PDB file of C-alpha atoms in Angstrom:
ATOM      1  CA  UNK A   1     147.914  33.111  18.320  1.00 37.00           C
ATOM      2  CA  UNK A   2     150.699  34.808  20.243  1.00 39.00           C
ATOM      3  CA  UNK A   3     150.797  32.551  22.930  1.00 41.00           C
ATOM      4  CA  UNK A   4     151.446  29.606  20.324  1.00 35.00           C
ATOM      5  CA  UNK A   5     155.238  30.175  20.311  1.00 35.00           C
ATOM      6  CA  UNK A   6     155.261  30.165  24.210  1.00 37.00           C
ATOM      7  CA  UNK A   7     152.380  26.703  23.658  1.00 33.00           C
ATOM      8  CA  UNK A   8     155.109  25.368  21.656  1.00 32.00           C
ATOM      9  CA  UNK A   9     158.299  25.721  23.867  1.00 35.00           C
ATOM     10  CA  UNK A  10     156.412  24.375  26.682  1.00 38.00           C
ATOM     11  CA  UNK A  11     155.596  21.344  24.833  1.00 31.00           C
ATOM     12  CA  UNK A  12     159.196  21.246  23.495  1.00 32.00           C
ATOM     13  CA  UNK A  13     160.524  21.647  27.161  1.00 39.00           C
ATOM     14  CA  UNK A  14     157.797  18.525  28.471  1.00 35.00           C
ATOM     15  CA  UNK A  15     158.779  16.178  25.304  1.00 44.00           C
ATOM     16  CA  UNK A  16     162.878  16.832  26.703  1.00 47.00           C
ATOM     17  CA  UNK A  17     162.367  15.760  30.294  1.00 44.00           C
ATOM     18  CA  UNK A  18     159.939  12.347  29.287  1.00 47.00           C
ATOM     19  CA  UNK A  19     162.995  11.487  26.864  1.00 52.00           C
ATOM     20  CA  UNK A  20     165.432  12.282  29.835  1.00 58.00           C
ATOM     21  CA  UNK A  21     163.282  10.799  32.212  1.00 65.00           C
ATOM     22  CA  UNK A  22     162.856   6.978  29.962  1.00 71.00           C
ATOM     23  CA  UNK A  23     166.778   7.083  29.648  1.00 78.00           C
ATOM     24  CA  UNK A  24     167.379   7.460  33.140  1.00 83.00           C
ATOM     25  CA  UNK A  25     164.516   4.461  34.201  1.00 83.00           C
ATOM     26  CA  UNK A  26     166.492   2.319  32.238  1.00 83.00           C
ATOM     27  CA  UNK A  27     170.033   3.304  33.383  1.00 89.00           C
ATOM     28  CA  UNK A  28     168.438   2.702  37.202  1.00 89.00           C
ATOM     29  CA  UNK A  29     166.828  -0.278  36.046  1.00 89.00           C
ATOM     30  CA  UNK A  30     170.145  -1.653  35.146  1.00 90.00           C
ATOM     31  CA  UNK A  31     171.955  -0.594  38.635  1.00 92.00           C
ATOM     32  CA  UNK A  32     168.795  -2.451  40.460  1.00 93.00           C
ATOM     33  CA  UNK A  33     169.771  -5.756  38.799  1.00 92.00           C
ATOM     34  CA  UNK A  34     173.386  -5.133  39.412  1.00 90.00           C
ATOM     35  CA  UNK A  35     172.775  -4.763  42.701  1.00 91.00           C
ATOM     36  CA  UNK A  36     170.727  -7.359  42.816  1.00 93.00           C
ATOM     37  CA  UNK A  37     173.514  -9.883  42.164  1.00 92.00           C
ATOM     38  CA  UNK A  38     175.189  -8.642  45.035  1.00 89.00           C
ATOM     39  CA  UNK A  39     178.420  -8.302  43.263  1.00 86.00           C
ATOM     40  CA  UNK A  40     178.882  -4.635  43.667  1.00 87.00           C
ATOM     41  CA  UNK A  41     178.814  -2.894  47.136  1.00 89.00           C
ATOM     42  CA  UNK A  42     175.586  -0.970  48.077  1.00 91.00           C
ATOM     43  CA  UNK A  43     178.026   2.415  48.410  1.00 93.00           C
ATOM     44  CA  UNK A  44     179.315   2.036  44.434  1.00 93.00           C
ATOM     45  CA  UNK A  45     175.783   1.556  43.272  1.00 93.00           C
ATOM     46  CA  UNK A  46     174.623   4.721  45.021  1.00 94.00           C
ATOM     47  CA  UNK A  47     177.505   6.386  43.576  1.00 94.00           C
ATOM     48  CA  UNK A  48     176.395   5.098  40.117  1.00 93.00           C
ATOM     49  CA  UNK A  49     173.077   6.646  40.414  1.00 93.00           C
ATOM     50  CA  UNK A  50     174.203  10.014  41.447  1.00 94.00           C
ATOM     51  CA  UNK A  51     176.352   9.985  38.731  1.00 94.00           C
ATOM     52  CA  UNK A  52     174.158   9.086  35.976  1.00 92.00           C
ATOM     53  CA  UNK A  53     171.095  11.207  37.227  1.00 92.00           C
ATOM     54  CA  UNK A  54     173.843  14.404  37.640  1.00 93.00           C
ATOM     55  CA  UNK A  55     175.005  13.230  33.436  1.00 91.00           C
ATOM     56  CA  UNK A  56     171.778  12.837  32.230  1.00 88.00           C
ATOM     57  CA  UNK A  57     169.745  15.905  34.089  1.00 88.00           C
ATOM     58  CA  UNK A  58     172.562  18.164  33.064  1.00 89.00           C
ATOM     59  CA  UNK A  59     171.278  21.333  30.794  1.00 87.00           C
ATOM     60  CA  UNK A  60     173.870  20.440  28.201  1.00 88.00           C
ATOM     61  CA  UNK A  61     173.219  16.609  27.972  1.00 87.00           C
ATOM     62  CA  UNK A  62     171.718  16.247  24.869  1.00 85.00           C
ATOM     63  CA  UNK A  63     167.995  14.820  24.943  1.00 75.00           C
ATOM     64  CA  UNK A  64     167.894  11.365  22.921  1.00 76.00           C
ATOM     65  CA  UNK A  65     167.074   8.156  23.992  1.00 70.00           C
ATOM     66  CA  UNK A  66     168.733   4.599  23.177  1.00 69.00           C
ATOM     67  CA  UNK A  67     167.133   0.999  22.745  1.00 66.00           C
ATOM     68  CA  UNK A  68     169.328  -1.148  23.902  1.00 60.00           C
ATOM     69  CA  UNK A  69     167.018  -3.678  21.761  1.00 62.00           C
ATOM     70  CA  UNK A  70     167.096  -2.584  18.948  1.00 63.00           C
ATOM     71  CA  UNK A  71     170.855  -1.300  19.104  1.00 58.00           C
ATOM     72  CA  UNK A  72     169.539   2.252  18.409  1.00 68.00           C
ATOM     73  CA  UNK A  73     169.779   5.848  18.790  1.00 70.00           C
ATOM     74  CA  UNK A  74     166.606   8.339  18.567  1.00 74.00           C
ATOM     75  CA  UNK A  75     168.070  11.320  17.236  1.00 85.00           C
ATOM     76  CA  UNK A  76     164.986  13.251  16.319  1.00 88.00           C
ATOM     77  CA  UNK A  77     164.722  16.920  14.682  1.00 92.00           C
ATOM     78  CA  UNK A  78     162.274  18.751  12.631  1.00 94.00           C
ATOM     79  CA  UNK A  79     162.103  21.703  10.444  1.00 96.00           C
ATOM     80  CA  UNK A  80     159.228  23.836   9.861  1.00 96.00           C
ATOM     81  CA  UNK A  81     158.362  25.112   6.171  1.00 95.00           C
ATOM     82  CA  UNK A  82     155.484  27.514   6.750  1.00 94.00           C
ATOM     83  CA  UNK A  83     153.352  26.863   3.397  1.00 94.00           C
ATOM     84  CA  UNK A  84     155.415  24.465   1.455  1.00 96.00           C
ATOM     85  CA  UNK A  85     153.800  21.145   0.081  1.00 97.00           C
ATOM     86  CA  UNK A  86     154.962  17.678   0.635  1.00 97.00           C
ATOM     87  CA  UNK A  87     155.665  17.377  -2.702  1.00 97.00           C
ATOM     88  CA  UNK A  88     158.284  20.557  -3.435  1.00 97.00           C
ATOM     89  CA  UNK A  89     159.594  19.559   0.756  1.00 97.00           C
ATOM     90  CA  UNK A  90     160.265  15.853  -0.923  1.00 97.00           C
ATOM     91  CA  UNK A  91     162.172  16.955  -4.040  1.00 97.00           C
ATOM     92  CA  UNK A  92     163.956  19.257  -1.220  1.00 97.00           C
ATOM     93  CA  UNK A  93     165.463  17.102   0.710  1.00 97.00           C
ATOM     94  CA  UNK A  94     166.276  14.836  -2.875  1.00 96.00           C
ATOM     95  CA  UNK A  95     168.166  17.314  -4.126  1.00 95.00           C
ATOM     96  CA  UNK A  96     170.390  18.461  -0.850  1.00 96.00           C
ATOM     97  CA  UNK A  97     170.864  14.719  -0.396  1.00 95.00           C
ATOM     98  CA  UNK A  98     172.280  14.740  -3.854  1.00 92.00           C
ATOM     99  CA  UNK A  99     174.616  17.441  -3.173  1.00 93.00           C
ATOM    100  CA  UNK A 100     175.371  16.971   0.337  1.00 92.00           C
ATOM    101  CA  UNK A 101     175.988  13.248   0.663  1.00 91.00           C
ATOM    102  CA  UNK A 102     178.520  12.510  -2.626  1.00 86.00           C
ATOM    103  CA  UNK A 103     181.624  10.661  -1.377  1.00 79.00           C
ATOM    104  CA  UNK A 104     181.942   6.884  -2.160  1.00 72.00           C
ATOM    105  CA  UNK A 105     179.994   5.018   0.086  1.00 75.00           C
ATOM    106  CA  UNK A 106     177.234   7.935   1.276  1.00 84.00           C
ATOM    107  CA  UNK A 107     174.469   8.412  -0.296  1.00 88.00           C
ATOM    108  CA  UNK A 108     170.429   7.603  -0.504  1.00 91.00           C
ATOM    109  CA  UNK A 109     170.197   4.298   0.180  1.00 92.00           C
ATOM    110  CA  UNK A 110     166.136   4.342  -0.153  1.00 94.00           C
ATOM    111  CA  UNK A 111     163.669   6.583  -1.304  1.00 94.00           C
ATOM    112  CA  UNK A 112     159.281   6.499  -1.181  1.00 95.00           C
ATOM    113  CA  UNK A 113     157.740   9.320  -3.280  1.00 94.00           C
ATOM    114  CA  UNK A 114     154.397   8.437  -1.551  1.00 95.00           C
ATOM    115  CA  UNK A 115     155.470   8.429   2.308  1.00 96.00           C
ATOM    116  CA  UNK A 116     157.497  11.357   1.230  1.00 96.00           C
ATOM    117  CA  UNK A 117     160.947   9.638   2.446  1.00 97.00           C
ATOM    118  CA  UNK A 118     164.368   9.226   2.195  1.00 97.00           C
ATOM    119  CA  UNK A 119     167.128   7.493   3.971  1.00 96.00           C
ATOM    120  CA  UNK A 120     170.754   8.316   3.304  1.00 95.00           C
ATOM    121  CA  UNK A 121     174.084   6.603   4.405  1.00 92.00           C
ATOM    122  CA  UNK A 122     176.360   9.477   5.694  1.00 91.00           C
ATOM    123  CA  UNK A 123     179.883   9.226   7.440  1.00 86.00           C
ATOM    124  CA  UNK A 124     182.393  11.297   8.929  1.00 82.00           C
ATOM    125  CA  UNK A 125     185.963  11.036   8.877  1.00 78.00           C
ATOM    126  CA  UNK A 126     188.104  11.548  12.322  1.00 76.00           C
ATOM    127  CA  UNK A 127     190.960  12.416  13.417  1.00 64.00           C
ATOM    128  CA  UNK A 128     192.518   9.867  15.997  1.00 58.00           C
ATOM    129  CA  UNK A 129     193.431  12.006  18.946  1.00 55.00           C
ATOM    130  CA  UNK A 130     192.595  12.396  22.500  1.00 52.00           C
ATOM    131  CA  UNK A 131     191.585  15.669  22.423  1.00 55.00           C
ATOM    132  CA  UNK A 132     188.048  14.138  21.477  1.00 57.00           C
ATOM    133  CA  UNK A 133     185.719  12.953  23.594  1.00 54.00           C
ATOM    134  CA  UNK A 134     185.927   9.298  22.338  1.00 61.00           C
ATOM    135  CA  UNK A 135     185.852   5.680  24.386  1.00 66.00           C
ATOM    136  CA  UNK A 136     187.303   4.330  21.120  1.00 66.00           C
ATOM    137  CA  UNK A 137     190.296   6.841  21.088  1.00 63.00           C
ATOM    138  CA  UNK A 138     191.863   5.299  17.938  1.00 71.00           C
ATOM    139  CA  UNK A 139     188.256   5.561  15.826  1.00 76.00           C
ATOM    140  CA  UNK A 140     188.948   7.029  12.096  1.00 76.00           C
ATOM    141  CA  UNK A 141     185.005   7.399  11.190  1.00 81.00           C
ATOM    142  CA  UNK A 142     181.772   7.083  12.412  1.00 84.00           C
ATOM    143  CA  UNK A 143     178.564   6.514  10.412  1.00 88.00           C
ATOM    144  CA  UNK A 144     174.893   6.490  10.889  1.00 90.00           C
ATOM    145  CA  UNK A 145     171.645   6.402   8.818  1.00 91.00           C
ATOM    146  CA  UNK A 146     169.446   9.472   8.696  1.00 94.00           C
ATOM    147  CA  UNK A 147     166.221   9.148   7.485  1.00 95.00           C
ATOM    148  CA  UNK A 148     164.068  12.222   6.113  1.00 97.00           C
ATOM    149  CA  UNK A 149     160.115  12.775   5.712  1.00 97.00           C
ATOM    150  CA  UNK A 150     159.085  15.847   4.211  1.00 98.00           C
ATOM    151  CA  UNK A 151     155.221  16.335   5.201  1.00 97.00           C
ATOM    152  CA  UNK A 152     153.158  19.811   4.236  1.00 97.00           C
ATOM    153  CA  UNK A 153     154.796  22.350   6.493  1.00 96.00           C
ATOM    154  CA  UNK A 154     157.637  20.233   7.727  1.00 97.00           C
ATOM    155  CA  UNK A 155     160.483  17.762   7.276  1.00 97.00           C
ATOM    156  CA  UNK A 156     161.082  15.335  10.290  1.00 96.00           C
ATOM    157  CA  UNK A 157     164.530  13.845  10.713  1.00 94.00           C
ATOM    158  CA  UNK A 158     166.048  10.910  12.592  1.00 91.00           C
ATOM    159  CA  UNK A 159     169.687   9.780  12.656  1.00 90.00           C
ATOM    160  CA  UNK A 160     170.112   6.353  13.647  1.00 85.00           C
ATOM    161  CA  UNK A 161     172.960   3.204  13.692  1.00 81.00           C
ATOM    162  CA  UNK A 162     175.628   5.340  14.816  1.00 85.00           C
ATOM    163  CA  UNK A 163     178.408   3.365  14.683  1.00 85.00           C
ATOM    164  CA  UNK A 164     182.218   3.958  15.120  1.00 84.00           C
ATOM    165  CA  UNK A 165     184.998   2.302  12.709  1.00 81.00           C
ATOM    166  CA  UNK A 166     188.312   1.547  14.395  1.00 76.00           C
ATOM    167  CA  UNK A 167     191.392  -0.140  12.070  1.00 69.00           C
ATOM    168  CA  UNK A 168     192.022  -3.558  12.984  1.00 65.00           C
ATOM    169  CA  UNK A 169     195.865  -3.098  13.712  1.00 57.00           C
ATOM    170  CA  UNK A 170     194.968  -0.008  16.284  1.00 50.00           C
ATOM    171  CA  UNK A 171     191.764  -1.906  18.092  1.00 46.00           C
ATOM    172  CA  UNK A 172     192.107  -1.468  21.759  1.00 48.00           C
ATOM    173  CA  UNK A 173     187.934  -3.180  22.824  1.00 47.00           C
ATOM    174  CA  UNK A 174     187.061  -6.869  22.731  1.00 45.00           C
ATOM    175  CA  UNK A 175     183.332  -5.478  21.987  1.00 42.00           C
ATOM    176  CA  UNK A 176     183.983  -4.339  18.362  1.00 44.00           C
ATOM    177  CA  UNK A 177     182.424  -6.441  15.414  1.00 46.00           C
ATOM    178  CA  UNK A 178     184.544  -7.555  12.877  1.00 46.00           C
ATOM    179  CA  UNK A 179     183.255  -7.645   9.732  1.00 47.00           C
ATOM    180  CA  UNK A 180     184.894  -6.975   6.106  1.00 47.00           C
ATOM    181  CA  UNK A 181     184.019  -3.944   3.581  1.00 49.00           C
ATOM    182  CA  UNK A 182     184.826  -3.378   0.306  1.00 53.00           C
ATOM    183  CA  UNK A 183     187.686  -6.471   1.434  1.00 53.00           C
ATOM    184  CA  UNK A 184     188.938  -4.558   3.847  1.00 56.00           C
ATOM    185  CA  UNK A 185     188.906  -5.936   7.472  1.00 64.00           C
ATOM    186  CA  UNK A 186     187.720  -3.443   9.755  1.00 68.00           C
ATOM    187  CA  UNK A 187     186.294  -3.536  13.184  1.00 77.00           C
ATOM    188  CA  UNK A 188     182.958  -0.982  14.159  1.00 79.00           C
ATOM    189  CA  UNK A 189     180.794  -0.285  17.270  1.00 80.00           C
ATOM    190  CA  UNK A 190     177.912   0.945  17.947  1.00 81.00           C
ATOM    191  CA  UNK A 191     177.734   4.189  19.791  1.00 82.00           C
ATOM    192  CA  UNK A 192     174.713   2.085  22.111  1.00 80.00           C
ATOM    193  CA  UNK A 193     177.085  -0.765  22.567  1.00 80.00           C
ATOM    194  CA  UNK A 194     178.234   1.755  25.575  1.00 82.00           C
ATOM    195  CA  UNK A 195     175.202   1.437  27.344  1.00 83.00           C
ATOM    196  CA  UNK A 196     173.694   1.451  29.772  1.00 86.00           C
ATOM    197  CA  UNK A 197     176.121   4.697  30.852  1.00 88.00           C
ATOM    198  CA  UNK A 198     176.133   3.310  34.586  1.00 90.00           C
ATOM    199  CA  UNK A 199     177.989  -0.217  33.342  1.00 88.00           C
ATOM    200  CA  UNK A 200     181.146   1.746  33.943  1.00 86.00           C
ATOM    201  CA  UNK A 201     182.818   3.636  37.102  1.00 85.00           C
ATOM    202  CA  UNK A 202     182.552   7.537  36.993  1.00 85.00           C
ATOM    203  CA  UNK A 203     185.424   8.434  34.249  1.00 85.00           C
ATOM    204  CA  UNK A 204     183.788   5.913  31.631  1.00 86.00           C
ATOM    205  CA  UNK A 205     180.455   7.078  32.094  1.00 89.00           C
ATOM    206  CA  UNK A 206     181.726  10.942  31.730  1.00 89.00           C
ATOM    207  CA  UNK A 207     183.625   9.673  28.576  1.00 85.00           C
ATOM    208  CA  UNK A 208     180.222   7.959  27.358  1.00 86.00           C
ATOM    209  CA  UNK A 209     178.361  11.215  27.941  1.00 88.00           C
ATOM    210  CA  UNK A 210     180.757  13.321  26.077  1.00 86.00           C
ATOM    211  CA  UNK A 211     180.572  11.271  23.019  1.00 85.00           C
ATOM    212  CA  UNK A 212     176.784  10.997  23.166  1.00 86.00           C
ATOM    213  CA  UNK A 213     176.898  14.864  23.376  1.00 86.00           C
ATOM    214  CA  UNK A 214     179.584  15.395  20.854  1.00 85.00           C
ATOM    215  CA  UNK A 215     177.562  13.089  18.163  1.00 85.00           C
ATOM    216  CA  UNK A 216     174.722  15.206  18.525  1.00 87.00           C
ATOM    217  CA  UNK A 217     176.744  17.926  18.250  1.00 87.00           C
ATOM    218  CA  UNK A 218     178.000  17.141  14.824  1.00 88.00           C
ATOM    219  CA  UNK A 219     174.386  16.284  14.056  1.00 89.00           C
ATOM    220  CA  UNK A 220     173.207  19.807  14.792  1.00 91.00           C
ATOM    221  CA  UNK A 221     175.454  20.377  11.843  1.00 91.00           C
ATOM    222  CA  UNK A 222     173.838  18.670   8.982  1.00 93.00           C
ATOM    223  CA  UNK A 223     170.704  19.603  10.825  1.00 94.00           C
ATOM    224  CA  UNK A 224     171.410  23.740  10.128  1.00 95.00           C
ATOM    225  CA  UNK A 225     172.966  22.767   6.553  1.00 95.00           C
ATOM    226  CA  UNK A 226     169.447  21.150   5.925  1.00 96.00           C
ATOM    227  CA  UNK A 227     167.859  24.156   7.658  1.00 96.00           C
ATOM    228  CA  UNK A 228     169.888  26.601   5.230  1.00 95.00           C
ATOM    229  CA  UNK A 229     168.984  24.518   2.544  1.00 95.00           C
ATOM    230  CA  UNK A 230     165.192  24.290   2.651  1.00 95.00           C
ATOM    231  CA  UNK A 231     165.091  28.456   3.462  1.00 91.00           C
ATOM    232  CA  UNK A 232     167.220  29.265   0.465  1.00 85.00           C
ATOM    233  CA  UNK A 233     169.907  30.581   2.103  1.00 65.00           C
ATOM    234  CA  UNK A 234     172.905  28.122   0.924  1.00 58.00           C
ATOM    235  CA  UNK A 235     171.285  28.141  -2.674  1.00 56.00           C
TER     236      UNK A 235
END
């Protein structure tokens, strides 16, 4: 038994470099059909790719992969809660919802008392400046969906539909969506609307990077309130 936590690390460790490994076939993947075009000299494409691998390998690069299909993030965490049932886990993660997630338009969007589930609507405010990390320099809030299974033992957690909201009358990318909410025009984009990474030259892929790294960041966050929560410690 005391080799488990070691057992567990490893596997850990293995589960980060397949993730890293998938994210970087597909940014490759991408600089084989660009080069394939012949539109872009051999030298910038080799550039690319030692760029990208040194982005994506780096220690502090966080380990999540995209689908570029679905327009998704894979954000995953769990939390372990030695000897707790699925049911007290489930009324859990209900209740820090409830108290966590209480400004107008956050919230638990859906909930399943048999799967144990819950998916909330959560959003951060920002402050436009260039001290972050951001493509869009002039976003004001990002949101994303976070979905929550409590299971005996443990609660598994994925954020997902990261997206960035940018006022119309500050705007500065022809790839945002318009749409209107609440009647107020507004433009958002998707935090995988920047991939693949290697699409851009070197300083747009670092800026890409840093964002992807700074969103998990501020994930981490919740995650630890959530990990408080569950342990007793912010109750």
């Amino acid at each position: 038994m005391k080799h488990i936590p070691h057992l567990l690390a490893g596997i850990f460790c293995l589960s980060s470099l397949v993730i890293a490994a998938q994210t970087l076939e597909l940014e490759n993947r991408f600089l084989d059909q660009l080069e394939a075009t012949g539109k872009t000299n051999k030298k910038e494409i080799k550039a690319r790719r030692e760029k990208i691998a040194e982005l994506l390998t780096a220690a502090d690069y966080p380990k999540v992969a995209y689908d570029t299909a679905s327009g998704n993030f894979d954000f995953r965490f769990t939390i372990p809660a030695p000897g707790a049932t699925k049911a007290d886990l489930y009324r859990q993660i209900r209740e820090w919802s409830a108290l966590t997630f209480i400004r107008n338009g956050a919230g638990v969007q859906f909930q399943d008392s048999l799967a144990g589930s819950v998916v909330i609507r959560g959003y951060t405010d920002l402050i436009p400046s260039t001290k972050y990390p951001f493509v869009l320099w002039n976003a004001t809030q990002y949101r994303y969906a976070l979905k929550l299974t409590a299971k005996d033992g443990v609660v598994e957690g994925q954020f997902r539909s990261v997206e960035f909201v940018t006022p119309p009358d500050t705007s500065d990318s022809g790839a945002i969506v318009e749409y209107r909410r609440g009647g107020i025009m507004e433009y958002t984009q998707r935090l995988s609307s920047f991939f693949p990474i290697s699409s851009t030259y070197h300083a747009g892929m670092e800026k890409t990077a840093n964002l992807v790294k700074w969103t998990a960041a501020d994930f981490k966050k919740v995650e630890l309130d959530l990990k408080n929560y569950l342990s007793g410690d912010s109750r």
